N, CA, C and O of each residue as an XYZ file, in Angstrom:
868
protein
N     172.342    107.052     99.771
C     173.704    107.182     99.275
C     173.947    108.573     98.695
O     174.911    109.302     98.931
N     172.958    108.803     97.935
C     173.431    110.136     97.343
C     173.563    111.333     98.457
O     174.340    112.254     98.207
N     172.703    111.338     99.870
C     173.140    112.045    100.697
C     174.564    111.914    101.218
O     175.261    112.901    101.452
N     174.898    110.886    101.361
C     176.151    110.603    101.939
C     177.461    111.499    102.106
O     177.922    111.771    103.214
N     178.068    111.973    100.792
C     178.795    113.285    101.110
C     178.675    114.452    102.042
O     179.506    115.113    102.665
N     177.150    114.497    101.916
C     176.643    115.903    102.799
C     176.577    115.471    104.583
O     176.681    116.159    105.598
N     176.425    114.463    104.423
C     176.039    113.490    106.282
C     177.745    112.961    106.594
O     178.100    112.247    107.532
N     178.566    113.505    105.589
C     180.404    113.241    106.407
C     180.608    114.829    106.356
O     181.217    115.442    107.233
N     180.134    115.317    105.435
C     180.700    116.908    105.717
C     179.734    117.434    107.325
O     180.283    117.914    108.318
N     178.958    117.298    107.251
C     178.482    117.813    108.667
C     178.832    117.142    109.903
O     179.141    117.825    110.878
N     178.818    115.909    109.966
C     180.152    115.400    110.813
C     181.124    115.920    110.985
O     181.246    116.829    111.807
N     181.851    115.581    110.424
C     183.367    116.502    110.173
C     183.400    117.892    111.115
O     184.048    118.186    112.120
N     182.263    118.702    110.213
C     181.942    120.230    111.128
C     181.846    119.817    112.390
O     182.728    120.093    113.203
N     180.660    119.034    112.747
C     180.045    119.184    113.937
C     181.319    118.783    114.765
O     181.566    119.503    115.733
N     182.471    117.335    114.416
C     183.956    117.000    115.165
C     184.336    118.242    115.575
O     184.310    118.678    116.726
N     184.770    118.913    114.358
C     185.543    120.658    114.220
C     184.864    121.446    115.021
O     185.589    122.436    115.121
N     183.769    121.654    115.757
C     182.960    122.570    116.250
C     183.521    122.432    117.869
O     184.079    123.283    118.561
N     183.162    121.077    118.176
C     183.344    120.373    119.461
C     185.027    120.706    119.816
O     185.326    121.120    120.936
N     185.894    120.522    118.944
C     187.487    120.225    119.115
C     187.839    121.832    118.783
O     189.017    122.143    118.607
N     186.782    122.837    118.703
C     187.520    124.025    118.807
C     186.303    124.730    119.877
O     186.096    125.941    119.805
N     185.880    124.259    120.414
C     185.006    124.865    121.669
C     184.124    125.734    121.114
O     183.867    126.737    121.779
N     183.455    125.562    119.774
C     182.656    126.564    119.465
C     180.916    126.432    120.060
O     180.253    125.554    119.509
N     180.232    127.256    121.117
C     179.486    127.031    121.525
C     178.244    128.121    121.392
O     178.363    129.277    120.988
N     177.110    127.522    121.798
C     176.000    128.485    121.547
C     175.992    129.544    122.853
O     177.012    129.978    123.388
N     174.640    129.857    123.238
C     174.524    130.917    124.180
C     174.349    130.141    125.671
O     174.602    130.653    126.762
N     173.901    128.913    125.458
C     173.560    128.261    126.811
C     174.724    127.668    127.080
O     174.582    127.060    128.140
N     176.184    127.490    126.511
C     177.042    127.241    126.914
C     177.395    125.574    125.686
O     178.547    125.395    125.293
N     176.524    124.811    125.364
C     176.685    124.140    124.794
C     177.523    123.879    123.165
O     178.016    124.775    122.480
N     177.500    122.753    122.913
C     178.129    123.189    121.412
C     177.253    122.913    120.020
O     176.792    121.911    119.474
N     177.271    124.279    119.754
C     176.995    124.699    118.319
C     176.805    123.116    117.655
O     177.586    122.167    117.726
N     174.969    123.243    116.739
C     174.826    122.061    116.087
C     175.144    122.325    114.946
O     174.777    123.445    114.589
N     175.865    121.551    113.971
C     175.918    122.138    112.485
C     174.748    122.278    111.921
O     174.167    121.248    112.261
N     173.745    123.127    111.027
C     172.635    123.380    111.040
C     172.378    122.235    109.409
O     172.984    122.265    108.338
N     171.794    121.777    109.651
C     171.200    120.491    108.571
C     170.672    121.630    107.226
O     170.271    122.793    107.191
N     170.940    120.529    106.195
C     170.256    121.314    105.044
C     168.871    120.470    104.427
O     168.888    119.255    104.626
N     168.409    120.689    104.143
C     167.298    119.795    103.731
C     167.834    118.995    102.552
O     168.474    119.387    101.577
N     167.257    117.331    103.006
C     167.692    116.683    101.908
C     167.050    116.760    100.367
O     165.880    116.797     99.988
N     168.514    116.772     99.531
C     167.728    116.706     98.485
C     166.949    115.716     97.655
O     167.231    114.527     97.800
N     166.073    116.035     96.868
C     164.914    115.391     96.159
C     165.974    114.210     95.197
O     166.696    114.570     94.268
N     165.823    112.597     95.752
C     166.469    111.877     94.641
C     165.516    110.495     94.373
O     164.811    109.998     95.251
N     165.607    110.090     93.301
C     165.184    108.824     92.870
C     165.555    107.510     93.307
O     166.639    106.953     93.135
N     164.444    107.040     93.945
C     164.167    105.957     94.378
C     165.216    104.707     93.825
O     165.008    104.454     92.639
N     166.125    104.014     94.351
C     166.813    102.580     93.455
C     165.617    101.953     92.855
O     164.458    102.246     93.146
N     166.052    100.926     91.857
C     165.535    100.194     90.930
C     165.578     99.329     92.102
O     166.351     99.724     92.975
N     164.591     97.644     92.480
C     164.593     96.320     92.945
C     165.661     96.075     92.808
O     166.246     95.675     93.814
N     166.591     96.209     91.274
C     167.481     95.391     90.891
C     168.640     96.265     91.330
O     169.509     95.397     91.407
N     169.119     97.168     91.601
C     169.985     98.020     91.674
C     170.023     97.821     93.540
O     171.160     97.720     94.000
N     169.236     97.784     94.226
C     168.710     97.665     95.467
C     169.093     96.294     95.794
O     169.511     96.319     96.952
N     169.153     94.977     95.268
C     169.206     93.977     95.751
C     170.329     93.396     95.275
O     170.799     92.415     95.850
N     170.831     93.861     94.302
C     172.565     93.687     93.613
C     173.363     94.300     95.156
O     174.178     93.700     95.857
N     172.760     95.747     95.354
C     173.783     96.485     96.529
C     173.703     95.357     98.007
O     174.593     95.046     98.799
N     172.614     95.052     97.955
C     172.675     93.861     99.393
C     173.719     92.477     99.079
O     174.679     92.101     99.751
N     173.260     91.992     98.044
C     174.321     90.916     97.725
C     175.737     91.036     97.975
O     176.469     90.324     98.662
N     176.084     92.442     97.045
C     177.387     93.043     96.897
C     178.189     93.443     98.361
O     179.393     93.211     98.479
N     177.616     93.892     99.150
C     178.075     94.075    100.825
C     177.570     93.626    101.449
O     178.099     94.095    102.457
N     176.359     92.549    102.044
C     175.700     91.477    102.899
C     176.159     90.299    102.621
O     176.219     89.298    103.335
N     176.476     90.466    101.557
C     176.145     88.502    100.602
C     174.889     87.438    100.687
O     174.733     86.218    100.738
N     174.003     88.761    100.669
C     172.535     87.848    100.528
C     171.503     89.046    100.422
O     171.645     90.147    100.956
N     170.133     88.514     99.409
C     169.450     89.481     99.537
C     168.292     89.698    100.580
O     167.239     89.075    100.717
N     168.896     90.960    101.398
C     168.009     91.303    102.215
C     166.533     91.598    102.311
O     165.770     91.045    103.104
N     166.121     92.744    101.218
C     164.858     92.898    101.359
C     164.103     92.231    100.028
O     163.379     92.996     99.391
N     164.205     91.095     99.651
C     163.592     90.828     98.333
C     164.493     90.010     97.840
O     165.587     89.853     98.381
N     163.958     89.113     96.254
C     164.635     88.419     95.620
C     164.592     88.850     93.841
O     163.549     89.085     93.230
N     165.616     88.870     93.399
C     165.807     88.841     91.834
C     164.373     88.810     90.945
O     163.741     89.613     90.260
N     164.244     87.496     91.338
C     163.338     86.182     90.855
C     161.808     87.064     90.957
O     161.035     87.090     89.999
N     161.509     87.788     92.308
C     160.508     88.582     92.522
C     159.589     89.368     91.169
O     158.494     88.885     90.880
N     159.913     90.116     90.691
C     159.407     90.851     89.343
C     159.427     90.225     88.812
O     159.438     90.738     87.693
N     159.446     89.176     88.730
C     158.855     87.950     87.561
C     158.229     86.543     88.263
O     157.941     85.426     87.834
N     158.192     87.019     89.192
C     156.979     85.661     90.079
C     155.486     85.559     89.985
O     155.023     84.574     90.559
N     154.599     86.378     89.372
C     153.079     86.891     88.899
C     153.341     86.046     87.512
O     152.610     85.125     87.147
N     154.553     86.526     86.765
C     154.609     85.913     85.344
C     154.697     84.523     85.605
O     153.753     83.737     85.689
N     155.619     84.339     85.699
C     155.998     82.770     86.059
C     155.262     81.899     86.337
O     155.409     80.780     85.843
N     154.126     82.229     87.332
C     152.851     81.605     87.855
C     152.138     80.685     86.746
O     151.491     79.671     87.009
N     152.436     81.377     85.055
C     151.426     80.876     84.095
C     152.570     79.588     83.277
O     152.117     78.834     82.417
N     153.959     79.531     83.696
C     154.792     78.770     83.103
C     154.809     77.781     84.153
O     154.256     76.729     83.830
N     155.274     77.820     85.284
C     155.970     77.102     86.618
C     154.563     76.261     87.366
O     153.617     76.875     87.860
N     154.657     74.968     87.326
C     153.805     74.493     88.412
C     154.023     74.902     90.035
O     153.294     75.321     90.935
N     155.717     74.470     89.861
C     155.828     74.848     92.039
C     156.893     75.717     91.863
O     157.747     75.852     90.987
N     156.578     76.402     93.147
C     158.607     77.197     93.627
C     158.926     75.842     94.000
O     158.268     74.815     94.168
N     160.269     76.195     94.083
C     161.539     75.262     94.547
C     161.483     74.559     95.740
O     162.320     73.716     96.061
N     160.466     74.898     96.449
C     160.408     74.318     97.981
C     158.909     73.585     98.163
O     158.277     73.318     99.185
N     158.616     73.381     96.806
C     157.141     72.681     96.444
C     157.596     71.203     95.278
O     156.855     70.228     95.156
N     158.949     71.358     94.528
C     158.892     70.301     93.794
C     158.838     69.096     94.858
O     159.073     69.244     96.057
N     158.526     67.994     94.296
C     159.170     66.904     94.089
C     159.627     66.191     93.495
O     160.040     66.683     92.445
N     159.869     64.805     93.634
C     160.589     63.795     92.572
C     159.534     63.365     91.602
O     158.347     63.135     91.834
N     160.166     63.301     90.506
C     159.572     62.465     88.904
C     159.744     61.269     89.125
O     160.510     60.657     89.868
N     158.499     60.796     87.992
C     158.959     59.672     87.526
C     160.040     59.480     86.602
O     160.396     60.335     85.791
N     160.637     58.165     86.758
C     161.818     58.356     85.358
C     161.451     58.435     83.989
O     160.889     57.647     83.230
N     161.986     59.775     83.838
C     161.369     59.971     82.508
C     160.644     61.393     82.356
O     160.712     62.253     81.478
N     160.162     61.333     83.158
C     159.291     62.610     83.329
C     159.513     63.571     83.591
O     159.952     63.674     84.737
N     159.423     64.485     83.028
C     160.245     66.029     83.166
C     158.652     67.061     83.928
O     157.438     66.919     84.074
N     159.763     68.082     84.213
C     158.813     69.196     85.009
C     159.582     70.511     84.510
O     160.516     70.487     83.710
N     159.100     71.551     85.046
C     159.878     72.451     84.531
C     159.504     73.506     85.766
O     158.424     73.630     86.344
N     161.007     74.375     86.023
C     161.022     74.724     87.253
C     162.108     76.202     86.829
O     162.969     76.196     85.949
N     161.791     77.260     87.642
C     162.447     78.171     87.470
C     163.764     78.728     88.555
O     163.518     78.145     89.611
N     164.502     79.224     88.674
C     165.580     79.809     89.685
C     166.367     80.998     88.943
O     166.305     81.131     87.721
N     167.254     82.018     89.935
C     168.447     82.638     89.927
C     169.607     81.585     89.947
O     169.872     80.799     90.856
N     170.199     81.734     88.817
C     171.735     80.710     88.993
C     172.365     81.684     89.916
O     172.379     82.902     89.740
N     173.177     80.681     91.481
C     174.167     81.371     91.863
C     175.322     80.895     91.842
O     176.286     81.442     92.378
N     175.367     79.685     91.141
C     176.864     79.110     90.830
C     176.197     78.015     89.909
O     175.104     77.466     89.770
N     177.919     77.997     89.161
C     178.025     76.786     87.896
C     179.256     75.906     88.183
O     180.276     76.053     87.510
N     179.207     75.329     88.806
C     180.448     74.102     89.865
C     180.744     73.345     88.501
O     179.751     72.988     87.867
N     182.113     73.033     87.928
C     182.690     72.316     86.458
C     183.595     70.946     87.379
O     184.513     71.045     88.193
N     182.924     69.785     86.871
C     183.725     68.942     88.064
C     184.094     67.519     86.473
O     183.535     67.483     85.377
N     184.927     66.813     86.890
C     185.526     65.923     85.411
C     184.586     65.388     84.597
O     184.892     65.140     83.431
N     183.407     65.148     85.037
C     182.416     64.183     84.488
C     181.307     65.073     84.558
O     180.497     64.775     83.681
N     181.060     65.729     85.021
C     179.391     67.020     85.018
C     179.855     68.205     85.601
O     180.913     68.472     86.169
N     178.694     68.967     85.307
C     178.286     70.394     85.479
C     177.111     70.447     86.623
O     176.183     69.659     86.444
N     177.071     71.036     87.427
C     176.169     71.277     88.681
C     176.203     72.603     89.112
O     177.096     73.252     89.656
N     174.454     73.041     88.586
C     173.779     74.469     88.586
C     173.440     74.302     89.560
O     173.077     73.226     90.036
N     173.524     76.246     90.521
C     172.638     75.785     91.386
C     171.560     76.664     91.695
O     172.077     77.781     91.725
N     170.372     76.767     91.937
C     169.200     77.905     91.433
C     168.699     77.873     92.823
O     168.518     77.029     93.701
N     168.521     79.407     92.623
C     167.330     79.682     94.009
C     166.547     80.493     93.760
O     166.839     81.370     92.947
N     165.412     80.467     94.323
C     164.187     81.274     93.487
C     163.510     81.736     95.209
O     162.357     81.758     95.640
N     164.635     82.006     95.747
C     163.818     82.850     97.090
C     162.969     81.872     98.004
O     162.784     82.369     99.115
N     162.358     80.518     97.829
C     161.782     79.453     98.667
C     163.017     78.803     98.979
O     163.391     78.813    100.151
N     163.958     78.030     97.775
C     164.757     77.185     98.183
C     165.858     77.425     97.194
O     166.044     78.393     96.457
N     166.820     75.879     97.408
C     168.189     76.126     96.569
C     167.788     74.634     95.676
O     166.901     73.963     96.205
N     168.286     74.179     94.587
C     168.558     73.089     94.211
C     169.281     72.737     93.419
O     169.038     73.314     92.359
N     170.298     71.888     93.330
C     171.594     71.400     92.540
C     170.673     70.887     91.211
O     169.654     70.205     91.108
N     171.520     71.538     90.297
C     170.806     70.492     88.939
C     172.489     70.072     88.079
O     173.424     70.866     87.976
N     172.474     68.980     87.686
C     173.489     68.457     87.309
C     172.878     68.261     85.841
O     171.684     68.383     85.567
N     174.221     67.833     84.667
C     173.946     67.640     83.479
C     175.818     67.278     83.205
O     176.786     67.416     83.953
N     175.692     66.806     81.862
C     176.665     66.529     81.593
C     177.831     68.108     80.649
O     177.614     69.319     80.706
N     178.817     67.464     80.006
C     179.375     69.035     79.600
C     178.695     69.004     77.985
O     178.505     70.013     77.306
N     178.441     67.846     77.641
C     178.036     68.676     76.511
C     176.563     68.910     76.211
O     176.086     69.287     75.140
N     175.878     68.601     77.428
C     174.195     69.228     77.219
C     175.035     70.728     77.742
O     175.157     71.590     76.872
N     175.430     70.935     78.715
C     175.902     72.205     79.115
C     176.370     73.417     78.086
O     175.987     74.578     78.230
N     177.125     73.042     77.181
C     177.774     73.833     76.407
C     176.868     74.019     75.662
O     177.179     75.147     75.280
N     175.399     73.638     74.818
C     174.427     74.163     74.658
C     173.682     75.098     74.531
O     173.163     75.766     73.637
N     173.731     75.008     75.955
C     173.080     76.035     76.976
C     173.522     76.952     77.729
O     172.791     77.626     78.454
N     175.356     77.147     77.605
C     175.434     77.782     78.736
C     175.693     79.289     78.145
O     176.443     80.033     78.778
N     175.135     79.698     77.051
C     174.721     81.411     76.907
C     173.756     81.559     77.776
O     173.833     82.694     78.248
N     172.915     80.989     78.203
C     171.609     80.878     78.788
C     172.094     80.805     80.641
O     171.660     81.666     81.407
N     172.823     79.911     81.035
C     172.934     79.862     82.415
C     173.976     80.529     82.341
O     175.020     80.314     81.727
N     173.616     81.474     83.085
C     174.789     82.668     82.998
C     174.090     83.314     84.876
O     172.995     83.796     85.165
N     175.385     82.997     85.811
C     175.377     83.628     87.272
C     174.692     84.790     87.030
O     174.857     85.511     86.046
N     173.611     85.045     88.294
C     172.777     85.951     88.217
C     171.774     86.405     87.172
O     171.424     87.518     86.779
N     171.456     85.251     86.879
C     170.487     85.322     85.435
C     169.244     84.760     86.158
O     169.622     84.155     87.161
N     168.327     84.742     86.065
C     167.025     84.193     85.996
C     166.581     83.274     84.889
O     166.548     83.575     83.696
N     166.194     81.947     85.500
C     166.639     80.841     84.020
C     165.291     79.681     84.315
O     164.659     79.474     85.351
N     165.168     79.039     82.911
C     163.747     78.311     83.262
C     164.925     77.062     83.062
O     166.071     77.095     82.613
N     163.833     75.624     83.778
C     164.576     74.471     83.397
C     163.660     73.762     83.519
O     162.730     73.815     84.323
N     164.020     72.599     82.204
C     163.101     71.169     82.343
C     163.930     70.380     82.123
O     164.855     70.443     81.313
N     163.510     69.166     83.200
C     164.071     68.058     83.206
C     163.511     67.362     84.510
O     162.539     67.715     85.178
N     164.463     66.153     84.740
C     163.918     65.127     86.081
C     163.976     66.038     87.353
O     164.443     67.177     87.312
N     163.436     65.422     88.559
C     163.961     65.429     89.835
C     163.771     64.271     90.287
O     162.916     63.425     90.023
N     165.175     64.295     91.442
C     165.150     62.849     91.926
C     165.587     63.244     93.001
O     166.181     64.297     93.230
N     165.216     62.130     93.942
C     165.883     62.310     95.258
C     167.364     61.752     95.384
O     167.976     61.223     94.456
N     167.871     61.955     96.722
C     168.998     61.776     96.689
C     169.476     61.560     98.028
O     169.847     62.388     98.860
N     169.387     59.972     98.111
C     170.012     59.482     99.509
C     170.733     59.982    100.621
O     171.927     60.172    100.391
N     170.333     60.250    101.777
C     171.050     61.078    102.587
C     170.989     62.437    102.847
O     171.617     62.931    103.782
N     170.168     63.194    101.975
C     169.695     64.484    101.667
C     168.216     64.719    101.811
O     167.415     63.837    101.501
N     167.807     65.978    102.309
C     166.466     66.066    102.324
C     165.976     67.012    101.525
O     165.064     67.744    101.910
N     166.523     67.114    100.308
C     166.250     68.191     99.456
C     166.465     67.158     97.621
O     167.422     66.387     97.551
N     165.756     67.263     96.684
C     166.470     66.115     95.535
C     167.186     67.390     94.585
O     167.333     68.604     94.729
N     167.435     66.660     93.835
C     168.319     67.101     92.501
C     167.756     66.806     91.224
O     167.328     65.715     90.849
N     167.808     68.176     90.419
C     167.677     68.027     88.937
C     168.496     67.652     87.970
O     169.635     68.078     87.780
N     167.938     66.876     87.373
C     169.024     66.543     86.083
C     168.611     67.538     84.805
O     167.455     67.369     84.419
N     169.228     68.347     84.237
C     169.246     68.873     83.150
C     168.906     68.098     81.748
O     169.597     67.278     81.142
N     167.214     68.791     81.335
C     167.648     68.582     79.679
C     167.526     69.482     78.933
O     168.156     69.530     77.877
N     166.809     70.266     79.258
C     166.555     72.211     78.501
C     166.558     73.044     79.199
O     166.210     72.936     80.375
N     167.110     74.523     78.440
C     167.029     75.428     79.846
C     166.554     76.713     78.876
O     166.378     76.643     77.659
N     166.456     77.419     79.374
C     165.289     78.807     78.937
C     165.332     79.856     79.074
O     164.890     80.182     80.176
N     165.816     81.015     78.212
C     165.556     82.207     79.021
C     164.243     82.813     79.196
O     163.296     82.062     78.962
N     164.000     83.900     79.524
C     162.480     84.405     80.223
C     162.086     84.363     78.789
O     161.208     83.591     78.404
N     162.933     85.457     77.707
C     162.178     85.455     76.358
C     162.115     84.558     75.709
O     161.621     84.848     74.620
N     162.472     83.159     75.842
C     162.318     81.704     75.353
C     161.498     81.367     76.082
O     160.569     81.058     75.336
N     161.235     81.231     76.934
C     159.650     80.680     78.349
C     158.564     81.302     77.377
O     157.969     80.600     76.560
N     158.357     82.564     77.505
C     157.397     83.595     76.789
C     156.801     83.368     75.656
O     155.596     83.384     75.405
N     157.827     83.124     74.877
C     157.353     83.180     73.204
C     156.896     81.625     72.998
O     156.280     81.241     72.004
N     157.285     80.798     74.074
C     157.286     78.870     74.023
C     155.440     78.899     74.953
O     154.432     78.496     74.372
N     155.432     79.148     75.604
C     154.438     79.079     76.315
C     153.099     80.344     76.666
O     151.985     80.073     77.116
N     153.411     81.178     76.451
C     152.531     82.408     76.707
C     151.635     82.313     75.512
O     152.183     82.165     74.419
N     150.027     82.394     75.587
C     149.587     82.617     74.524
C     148.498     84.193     74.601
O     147.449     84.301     73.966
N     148.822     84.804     75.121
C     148.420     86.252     75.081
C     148.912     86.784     76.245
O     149.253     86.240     77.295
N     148.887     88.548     75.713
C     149.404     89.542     77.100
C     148.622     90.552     77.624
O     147.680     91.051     77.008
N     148.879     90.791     78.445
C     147.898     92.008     78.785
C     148.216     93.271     79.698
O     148.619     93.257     80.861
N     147.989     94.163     79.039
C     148.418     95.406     79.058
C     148.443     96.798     80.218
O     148.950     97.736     79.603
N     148.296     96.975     80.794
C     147.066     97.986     81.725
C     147.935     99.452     81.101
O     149.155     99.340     80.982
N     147.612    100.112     80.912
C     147.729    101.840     80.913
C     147.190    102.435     81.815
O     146.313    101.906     82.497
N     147.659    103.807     82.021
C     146.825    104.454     82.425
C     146.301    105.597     82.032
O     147.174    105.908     81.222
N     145.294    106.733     81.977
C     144.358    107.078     81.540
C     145.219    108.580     80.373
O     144.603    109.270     79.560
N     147.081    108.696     80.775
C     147.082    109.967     80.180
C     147.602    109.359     78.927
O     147.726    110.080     77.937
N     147.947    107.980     78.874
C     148.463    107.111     77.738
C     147.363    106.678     76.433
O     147.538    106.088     75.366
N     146.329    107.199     77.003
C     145.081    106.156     75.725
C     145.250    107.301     74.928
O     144.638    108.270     75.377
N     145.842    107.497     73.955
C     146.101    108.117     73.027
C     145.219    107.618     71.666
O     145.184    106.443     71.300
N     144.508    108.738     70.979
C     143.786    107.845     69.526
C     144.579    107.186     68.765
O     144.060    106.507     67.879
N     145.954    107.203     68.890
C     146.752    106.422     68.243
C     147.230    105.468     68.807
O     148.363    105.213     68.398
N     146.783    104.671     69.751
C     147.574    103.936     70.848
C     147.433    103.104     70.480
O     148.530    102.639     70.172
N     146.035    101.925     70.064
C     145.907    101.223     69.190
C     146.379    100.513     67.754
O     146.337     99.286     67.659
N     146.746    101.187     66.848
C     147.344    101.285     66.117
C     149.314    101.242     66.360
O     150.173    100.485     65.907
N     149.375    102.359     67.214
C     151.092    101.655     67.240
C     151.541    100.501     68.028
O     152.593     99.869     68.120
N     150.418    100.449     68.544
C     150.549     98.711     69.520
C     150.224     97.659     68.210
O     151.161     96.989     67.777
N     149.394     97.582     67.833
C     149.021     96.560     66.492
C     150.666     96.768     65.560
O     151.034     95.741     64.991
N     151.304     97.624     65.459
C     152.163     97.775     64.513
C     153.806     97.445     64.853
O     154.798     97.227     64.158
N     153.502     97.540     66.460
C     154.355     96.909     67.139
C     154.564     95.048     67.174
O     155.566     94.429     66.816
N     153.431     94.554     67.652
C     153.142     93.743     67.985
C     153.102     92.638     66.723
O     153.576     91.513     66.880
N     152.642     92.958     65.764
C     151.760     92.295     64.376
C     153.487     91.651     63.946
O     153.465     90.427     63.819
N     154.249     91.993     63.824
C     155.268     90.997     63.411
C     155.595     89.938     63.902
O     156.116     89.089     63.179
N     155.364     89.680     65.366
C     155.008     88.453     66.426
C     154.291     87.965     66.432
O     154.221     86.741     66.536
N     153.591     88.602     66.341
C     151.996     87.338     66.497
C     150.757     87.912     65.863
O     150.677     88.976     65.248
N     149.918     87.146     66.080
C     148.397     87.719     65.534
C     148.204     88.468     66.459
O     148.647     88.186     67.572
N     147.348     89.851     66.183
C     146.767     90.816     67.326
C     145.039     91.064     67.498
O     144.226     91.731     66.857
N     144.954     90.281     68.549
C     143.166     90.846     68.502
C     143.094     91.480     69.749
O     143.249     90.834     70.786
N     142.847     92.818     69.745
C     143.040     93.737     70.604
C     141.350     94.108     71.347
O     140.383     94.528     70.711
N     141.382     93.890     72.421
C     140.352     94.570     73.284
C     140.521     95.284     74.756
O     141.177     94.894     75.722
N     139.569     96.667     74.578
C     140.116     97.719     75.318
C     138.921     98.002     76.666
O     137.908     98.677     76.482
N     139.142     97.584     77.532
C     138.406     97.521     78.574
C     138.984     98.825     79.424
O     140.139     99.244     79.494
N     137.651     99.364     80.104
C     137.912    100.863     80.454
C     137.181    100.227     82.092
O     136.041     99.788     82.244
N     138.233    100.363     83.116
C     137.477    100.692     84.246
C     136.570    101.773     85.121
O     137.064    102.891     85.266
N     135.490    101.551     85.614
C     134.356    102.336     85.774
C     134.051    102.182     87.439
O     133.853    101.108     88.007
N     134.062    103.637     88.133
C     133.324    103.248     89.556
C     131.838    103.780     89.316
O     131.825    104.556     88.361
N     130.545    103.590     89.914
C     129.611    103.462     89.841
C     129.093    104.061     91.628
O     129.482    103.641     92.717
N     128.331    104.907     91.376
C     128.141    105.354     92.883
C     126.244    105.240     92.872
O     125.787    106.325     92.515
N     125.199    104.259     93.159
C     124.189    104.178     93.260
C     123.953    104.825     94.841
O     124.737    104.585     95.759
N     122.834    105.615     94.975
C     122.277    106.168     95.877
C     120.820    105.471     96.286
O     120.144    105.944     97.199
């Protein structure tokens, strides 16, 4: 994109070149001479997969949900295309991208996709109103509650009883983190402003593992 101005202006020329007969020595027409592109920064995932949504209406190379699928692994038993049905009663807890919040007289019906699958989760309006700082379109959102199947369908439905953001998942379930640096960051103070960071959250017992290659002959 950021080339883009420069790839209509040389167009343009090269139109203008052709529509005024401007030609080289072999008789042909004059190429507009390219400039080298300039040096730009890479899109963000998220900036990259907003732009596919925004003019495709779907994401092309990747999902939202992605940069947080390694994490998730330690909260989430299945993706979306692995649940099944509960017992009654029995809750699970399952993650998605909300891409709609459907308001119908009697319930609310979320609907989450986490890049495997889609699934309707229904609840009533006033578990909804609850929660709904939290389910917010294009959010990444945890949920527990039932699944059930649903006659006629080959996919079931959740019923809503809690919902989560990532930093509510985290602080509810995570019981340590871990860090990696790399080698221009180990600062003698690095220790210390991490403990000083950290120490208002939680307890900190810090250990610093240094990777090593080893070349035996």
């Amino acid at each position: 994109m950021a080339q883009l101005p420069e790839a209509v202006q040389a167009a343009e020329q090269a139109r203008s070149n052709r529509e005024s007969g401007i030609m080289d020595l072999f008789g042909e027409v004059e190429e507009v001479q390219r400039k080298p592109a300039k040096p730009v920064k890479p899109w963000s995932d998220e900036v990259r997969l907003k732009g596919e949504k925004d003019t495709l209406g779907l994401y092309l190379t990747g999902h939202p949900i992605d940069v947080y699928r390694q994490e998730l692994k330690a909260f989430i038993p299945a993706k979306l295309n692995e649940i099944t049905a509960t017992r009654r009663g029995v809750t699970t807890v399952y993650a998605g991208l909300v891409l709609d919040v459907a308001n119908f007289p009697n319930r609310v019906v979320i609907v989450l996709d986490d890049g495997t699958a889609r699934i309707e989760v229904s609840c009533n309006h006033e578990r909804f109103q609850r929660f709904k700082d939290i389910i917010q379109v294009e959010r990444v959102v945890v949920f527990e509650g039932e699944i059930y199947e649903r006659e006629g369908f080959d996919r079931p439905m959740g019923r809503l009883n809690k919902a989560f953001s990532l930093n509510e998942i985290r602080q509810k379930r995570a019981n340590s983190i871990q860090i990696k640096l790399t080698h221009d960051l180990l600062q003698p103070s690095l220790a210390k402003d991490l403990q000083n960071i950290l120490l208002p959250y939680c307890n900190v017992d810090m250990h610093q593992h240094i990777a090593i290659q080893l070349q035996i002959d």
